[in-house]
PDB file of C-alpha atoms in Angstrom:
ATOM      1  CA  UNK S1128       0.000   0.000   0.000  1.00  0.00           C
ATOM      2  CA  UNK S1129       1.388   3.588  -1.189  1.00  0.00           C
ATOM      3  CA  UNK S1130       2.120   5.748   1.811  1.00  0.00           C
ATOM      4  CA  UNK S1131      -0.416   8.134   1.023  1.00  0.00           C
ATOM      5  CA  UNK S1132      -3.469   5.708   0.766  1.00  0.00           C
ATOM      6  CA  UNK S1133      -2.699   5.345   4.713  1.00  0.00           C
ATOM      7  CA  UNK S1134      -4.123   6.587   7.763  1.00  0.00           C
ATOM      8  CA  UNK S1135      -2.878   9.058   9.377  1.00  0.00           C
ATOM      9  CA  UNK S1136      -2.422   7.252  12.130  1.00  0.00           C
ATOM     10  CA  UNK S1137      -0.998   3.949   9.966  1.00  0.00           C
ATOM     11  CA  UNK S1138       1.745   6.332   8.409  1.00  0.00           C
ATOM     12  CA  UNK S1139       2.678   7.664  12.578  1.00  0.00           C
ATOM     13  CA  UNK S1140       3.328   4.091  13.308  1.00  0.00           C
ATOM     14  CA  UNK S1141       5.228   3.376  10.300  1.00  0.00           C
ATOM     15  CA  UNK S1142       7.067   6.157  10.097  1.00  0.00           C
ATOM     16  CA  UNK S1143       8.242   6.029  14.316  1.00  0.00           C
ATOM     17  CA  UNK S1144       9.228   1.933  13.759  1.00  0.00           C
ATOM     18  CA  UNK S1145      13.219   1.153  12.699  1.00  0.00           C
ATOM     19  CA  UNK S1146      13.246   1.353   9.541  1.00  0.00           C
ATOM     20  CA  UNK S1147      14.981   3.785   7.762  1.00  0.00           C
ATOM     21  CA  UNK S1148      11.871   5.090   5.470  1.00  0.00           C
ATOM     22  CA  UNK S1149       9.706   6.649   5.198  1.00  0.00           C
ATOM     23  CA  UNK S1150      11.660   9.280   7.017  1.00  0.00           C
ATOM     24  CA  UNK S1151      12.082  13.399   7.350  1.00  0.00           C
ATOM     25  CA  UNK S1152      12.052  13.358   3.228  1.00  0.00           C
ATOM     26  CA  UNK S1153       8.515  12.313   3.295  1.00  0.00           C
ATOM     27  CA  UNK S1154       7.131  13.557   6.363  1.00  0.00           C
ATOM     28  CA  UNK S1155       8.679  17.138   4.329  1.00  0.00           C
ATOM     29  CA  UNK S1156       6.813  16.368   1.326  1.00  0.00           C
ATOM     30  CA  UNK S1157       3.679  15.533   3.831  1.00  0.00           C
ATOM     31  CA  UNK S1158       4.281  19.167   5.337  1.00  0.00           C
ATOM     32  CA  UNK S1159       4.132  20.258   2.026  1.00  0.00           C
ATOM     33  CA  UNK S1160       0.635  18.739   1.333  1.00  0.00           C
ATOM     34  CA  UNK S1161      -0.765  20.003   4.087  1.00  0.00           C
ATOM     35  CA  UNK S1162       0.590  23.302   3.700  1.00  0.00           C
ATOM     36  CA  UNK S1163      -0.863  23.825   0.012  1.00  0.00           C
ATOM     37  CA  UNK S1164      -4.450  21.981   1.161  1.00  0.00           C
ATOM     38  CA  UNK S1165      -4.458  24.890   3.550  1.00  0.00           C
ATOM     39  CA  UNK S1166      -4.026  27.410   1.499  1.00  0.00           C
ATOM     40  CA  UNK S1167      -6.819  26.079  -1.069  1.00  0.00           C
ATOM     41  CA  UNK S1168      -9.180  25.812   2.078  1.00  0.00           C
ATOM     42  CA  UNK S1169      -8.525  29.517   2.600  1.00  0.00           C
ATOM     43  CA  UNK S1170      -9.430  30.261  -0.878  1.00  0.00           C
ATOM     44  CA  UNK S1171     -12.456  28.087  -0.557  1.00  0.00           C
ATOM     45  CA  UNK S1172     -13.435  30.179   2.357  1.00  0.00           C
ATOM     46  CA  UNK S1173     -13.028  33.228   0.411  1.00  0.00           C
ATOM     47  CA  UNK S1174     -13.945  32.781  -3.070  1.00  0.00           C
ATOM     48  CA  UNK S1175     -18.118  33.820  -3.274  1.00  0.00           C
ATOM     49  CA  UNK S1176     -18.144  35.790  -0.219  1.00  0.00           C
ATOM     50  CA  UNK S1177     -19.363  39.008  -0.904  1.00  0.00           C
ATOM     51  CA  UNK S1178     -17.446  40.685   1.615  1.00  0.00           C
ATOM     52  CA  UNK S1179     -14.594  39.669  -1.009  1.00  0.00           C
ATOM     53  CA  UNK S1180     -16.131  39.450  -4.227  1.00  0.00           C
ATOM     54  CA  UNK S1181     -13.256  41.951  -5.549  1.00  0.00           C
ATOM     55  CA  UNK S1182     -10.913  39.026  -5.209  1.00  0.00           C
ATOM     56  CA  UNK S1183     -13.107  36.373  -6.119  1.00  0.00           C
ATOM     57  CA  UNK S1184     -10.881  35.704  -9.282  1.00  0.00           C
ATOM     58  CA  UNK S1185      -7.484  35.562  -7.629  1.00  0.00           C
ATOM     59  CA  UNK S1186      -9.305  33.271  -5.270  1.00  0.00           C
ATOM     60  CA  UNK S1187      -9.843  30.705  -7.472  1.00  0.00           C
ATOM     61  CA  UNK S1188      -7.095  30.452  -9.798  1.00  0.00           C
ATOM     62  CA  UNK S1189      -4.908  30.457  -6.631  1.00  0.00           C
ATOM     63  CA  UNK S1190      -7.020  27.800  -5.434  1.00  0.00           C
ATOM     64  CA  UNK S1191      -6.549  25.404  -8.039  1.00  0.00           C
ATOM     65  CA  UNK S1192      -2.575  26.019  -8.127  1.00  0.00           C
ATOM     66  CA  UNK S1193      -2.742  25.166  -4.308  1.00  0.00           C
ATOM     67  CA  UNK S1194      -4.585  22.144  -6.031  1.00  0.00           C
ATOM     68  CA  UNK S1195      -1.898  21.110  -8.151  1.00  0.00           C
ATOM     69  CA  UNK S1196       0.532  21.596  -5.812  1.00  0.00           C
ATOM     70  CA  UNK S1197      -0.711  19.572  -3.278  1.00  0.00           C
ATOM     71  CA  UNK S1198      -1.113  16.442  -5.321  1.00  0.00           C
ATOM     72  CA  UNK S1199       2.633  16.870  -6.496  1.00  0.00           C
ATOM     73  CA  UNK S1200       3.896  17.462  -3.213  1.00  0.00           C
ATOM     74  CA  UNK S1201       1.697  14.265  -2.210  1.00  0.00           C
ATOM     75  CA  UNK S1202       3.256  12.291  -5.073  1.00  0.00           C
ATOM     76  CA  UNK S1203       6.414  12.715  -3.959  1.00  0.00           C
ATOM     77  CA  UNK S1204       5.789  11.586  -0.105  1.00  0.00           C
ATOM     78  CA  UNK S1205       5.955   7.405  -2.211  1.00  0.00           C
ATOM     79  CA  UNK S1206       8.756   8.680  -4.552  1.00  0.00           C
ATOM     80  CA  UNK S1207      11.196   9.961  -1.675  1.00  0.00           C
ATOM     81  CA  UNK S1208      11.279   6.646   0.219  1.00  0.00           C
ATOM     82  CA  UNK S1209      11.404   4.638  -2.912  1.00  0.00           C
ATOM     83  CA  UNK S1210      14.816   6.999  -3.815  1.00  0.00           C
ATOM     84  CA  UNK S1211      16.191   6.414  -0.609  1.00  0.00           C
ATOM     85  CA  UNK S1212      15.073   2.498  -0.554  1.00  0.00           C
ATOM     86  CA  UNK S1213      17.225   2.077  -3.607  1.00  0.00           C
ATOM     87  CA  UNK S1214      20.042   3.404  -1.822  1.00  0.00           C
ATOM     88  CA  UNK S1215      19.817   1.338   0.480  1.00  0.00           C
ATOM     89  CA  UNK S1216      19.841  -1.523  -1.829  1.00  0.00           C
ATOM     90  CA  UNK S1217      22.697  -0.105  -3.214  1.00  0.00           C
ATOM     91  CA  UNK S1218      24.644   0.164  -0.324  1.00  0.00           C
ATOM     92  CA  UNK S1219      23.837  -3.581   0.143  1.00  0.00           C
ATOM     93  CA  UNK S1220      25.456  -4.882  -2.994  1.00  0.00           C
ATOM     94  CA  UNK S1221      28.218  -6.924  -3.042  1.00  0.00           C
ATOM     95  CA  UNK S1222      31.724  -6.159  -2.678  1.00  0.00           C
ATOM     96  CA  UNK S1223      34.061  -8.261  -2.816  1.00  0.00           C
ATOM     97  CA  UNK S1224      35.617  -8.074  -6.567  1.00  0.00           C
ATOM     98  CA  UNK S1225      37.204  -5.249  -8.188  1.00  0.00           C
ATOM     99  CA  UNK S1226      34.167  -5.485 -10.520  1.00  0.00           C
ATOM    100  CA  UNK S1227      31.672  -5.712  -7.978  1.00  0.00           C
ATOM    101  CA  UNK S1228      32.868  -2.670  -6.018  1.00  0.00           C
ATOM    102  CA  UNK S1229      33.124  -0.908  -9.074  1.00  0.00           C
ATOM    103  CA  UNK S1230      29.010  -1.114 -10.281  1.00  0.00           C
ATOM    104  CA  UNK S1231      28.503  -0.940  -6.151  1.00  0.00           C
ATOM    105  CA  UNK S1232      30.305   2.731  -6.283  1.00  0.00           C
ATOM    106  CA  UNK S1233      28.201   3.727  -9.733  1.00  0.00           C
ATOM    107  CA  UNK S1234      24.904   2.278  -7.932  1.00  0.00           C
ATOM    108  CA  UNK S1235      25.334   3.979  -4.589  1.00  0.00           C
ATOM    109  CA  UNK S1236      26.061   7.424  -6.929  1.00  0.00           C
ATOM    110  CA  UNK S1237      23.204   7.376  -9.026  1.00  0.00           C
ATOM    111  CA  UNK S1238      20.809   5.872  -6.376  1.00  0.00           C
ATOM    112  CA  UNK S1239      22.293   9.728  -4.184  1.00  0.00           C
ATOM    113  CA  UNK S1240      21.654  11.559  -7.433  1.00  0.00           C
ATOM    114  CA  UNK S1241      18.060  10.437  -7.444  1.00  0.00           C
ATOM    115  CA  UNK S1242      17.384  11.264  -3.809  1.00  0.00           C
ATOM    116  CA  UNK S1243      18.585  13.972  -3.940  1.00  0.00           C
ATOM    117  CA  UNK S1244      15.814  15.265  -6.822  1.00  0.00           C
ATOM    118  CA  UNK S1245      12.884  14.509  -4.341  1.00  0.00           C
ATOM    119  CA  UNK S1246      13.391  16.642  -1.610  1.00  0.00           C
ATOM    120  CA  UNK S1247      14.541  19.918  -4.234  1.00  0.00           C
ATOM    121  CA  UNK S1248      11.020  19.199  -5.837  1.00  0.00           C
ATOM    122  CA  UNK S1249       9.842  19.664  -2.291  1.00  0.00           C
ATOM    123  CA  UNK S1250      11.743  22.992  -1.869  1.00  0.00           C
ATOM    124  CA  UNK S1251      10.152  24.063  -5.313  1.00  0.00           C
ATOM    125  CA  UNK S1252       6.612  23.512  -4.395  1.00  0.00           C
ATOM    126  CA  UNK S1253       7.223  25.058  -1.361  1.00  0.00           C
ATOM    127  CA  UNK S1254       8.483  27.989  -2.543  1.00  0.00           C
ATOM    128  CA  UNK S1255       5.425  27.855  -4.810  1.00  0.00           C
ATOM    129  CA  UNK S1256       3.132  27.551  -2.325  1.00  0.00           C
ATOM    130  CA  UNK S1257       4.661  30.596  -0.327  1.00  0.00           C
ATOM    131  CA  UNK S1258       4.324  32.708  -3.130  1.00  0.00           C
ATOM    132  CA  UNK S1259       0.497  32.163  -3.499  1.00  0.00           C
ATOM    133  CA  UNK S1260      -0.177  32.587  -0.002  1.00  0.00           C
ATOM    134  CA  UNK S1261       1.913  35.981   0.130  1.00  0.00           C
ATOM    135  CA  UNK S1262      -0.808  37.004  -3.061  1.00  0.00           C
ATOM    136  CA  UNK S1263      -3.203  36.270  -0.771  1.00  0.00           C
ATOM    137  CA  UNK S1264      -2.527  39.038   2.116  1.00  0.00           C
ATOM    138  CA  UNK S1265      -4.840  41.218   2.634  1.00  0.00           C
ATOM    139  CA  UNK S1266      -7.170  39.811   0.237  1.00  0.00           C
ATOM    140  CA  UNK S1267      -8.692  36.806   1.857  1.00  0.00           C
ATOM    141  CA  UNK S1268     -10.917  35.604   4.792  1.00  0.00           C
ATOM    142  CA  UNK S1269      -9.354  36.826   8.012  1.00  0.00           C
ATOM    143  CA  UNK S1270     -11.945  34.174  10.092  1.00  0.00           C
ATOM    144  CA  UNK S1271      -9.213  32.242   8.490  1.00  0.00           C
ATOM    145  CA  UNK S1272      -6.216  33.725   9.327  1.00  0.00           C
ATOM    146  CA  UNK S1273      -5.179  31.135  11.505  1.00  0.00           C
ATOM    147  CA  UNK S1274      -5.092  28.241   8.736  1.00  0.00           C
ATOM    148  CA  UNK S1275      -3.446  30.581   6.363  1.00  0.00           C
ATOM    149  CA  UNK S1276      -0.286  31.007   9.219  1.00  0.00           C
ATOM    150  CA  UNK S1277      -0.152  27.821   9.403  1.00  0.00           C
ATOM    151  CA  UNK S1278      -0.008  26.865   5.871  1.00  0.00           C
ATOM    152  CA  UNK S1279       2.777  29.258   5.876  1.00  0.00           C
ATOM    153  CA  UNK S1280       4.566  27.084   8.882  1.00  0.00           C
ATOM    154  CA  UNK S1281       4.498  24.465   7.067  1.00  0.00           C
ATOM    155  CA  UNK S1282       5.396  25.057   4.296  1.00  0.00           C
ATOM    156  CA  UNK S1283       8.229  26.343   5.561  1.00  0.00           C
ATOM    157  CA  UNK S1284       8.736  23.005   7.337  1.00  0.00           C
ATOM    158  CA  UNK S1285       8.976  21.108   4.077  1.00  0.00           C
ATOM    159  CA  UNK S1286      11.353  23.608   3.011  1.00  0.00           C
ATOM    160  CA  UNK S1287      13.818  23.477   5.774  1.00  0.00           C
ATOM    161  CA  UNK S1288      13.140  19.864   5.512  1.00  0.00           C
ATOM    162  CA  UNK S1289      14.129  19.624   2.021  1.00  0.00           C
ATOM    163  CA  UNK S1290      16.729  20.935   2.473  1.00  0.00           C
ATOM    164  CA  UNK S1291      18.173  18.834   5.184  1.00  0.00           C
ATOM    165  CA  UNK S1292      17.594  15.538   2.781  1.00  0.00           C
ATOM    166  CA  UNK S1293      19.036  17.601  -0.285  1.00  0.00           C
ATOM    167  CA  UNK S1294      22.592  17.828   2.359  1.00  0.00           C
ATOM    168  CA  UNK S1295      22.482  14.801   3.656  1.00  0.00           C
ATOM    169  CA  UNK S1296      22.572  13.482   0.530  1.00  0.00           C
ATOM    170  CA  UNK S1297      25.292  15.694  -1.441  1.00  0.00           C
ATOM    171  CA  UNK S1298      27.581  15.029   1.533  1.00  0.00           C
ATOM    172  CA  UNK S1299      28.209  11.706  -0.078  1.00  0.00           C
ATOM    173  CA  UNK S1300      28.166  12.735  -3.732  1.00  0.00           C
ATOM    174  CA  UNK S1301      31.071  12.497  -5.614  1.00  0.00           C
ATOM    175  CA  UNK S1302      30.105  14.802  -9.212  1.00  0.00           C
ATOM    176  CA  UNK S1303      31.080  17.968  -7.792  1.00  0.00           C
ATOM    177  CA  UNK S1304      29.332  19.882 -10.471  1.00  0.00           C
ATOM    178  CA  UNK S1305      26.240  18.089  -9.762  1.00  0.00           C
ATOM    179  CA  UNK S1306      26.319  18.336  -5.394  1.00  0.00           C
ATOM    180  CA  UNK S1307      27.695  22.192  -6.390  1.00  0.00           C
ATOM    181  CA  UNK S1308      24.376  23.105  -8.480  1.00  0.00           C
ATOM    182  CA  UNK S1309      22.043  21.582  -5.825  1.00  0.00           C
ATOM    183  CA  UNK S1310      23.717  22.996  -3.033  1.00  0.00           C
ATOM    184  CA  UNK S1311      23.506  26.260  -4.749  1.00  0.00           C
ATOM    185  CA  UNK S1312      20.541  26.494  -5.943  1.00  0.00           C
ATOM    186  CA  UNK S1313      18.972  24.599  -2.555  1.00  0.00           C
ATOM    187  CA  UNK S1314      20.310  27.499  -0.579  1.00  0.00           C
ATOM    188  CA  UNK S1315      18.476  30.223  -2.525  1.00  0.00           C
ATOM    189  CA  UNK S1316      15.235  28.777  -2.857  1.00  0.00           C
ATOM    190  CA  UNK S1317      15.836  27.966   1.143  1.00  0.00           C
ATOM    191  CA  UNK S1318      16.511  32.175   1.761  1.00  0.00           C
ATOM    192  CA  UNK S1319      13.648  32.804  -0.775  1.00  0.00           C
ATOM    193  CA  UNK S1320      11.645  30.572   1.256  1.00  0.00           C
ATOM    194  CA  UNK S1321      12.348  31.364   4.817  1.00  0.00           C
ATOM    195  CA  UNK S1322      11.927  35.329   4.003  1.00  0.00           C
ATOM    196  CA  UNK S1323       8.397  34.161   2.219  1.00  0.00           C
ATOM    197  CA  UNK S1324       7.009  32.309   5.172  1.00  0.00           C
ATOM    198  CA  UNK S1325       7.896  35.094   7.805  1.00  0.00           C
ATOM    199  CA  UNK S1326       6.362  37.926   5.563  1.00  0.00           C
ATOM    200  CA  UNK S1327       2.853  35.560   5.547  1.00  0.00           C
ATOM    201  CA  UNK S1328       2.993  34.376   8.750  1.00  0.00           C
ATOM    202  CA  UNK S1329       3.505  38.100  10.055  1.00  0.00           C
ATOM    203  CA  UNK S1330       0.834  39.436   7.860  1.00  0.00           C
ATOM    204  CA  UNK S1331      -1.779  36.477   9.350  1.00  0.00           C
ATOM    205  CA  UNK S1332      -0.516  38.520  13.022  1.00  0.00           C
ATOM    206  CA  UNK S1333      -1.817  41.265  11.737  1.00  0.00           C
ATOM    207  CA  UNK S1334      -5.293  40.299  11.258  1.00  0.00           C
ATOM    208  CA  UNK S1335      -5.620  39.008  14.902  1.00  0.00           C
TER     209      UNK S1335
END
């Protein structure tokens, strides 16, 4: 069963046993989900009020990005533990020829390569999801200001958390051009994201 056809509850207890994964890459992409469902309930809660029929529009076409986004970011809650999975089972290869530590050292390399792609999707549909929320201030249901900060926390969360895997994960990557234009370009959409979050989550103060 995919990880996202779980319970709530069912993914907890999976995610606290010993395994390795699912693990923080998921439960970032999970943050993400939850962060862009938020922000589409806000625009729900806005869109046909009369109070804000003015942004009605912006309502709903930020409402169905929100949309999109969460059903990527919840598509790549599976993907991130199946990347990380095949690292595993390419640390596990054997060894013990020249040969055999040779396709071992390509396997473990590409298998790093691929996990590392997961959690920067995250920390692109974070940023995403940031950006329509900071559209949204001043423009949408303040009854729902609350759920709107917190969308903002988390997706924040799933950046931050993205960008722990996306570390963790060019710490052991030998292609220096490849662990230098991830670690790069991690770190600005991390500062774009941070300074995002704290703009929203200081404009949701205000309406309180």
């Amino acid at each position: 069963m995919k990880l996202v056809d779980r319970t709530i509850s069912g993914f907890a207890e999976i995610l606290a046993s010993s395994e390795p994964a699912p693990g923080g890459g998921s439960v970032a992409a999970l943050e993400g989900a939850l962060a862009a469902a938020l922000v589409e309930m806000v625009c729900s809660l806005t869109a046909g009020r009369k109070k804000y029929a003015e942004h009605d529009d912006l309502m709903k076409e930020t409402g169905s990005r929100a949309a999109g986004l969460r059903k990527a970011f919840a598509e790549v809650i599976d993907r991130d533990t199946e990347a990380f999975n095949k690292v595993s089972a390419a640390f596990a290869m054997p060894k013990e020829s020249d040969a055999e530590k040779s396709a071992r050292t390509a396997a473990v390399q590409e298998a790093l390569k691929a996990c590392t792609l997961t959690p920067f999707e995250v920390m692109q549909c974070a940023l995403q999801t940031l950006e329509l929320a900071e559209k949204m201030l001043g423009k949408f249901n303040t009854t729902a200001a609350s759920d709107l900060g917190v969308a903002a926390l988390s997706a924040k969360a799933a950046a931050q958390g993205g960008w722990l895997n996306i570390l963790i994960n060019i710490g052991g990557i030998k292609d220096e051009e490849f662990a230098g234009k991830y670690r790069r370009e991690g770190q600005a959409l991390l500062e774009k994201s941070m300074s995002l979050a704290d703009k929203v989550y200081s404009g949701v103060l205000e309406c309180m």
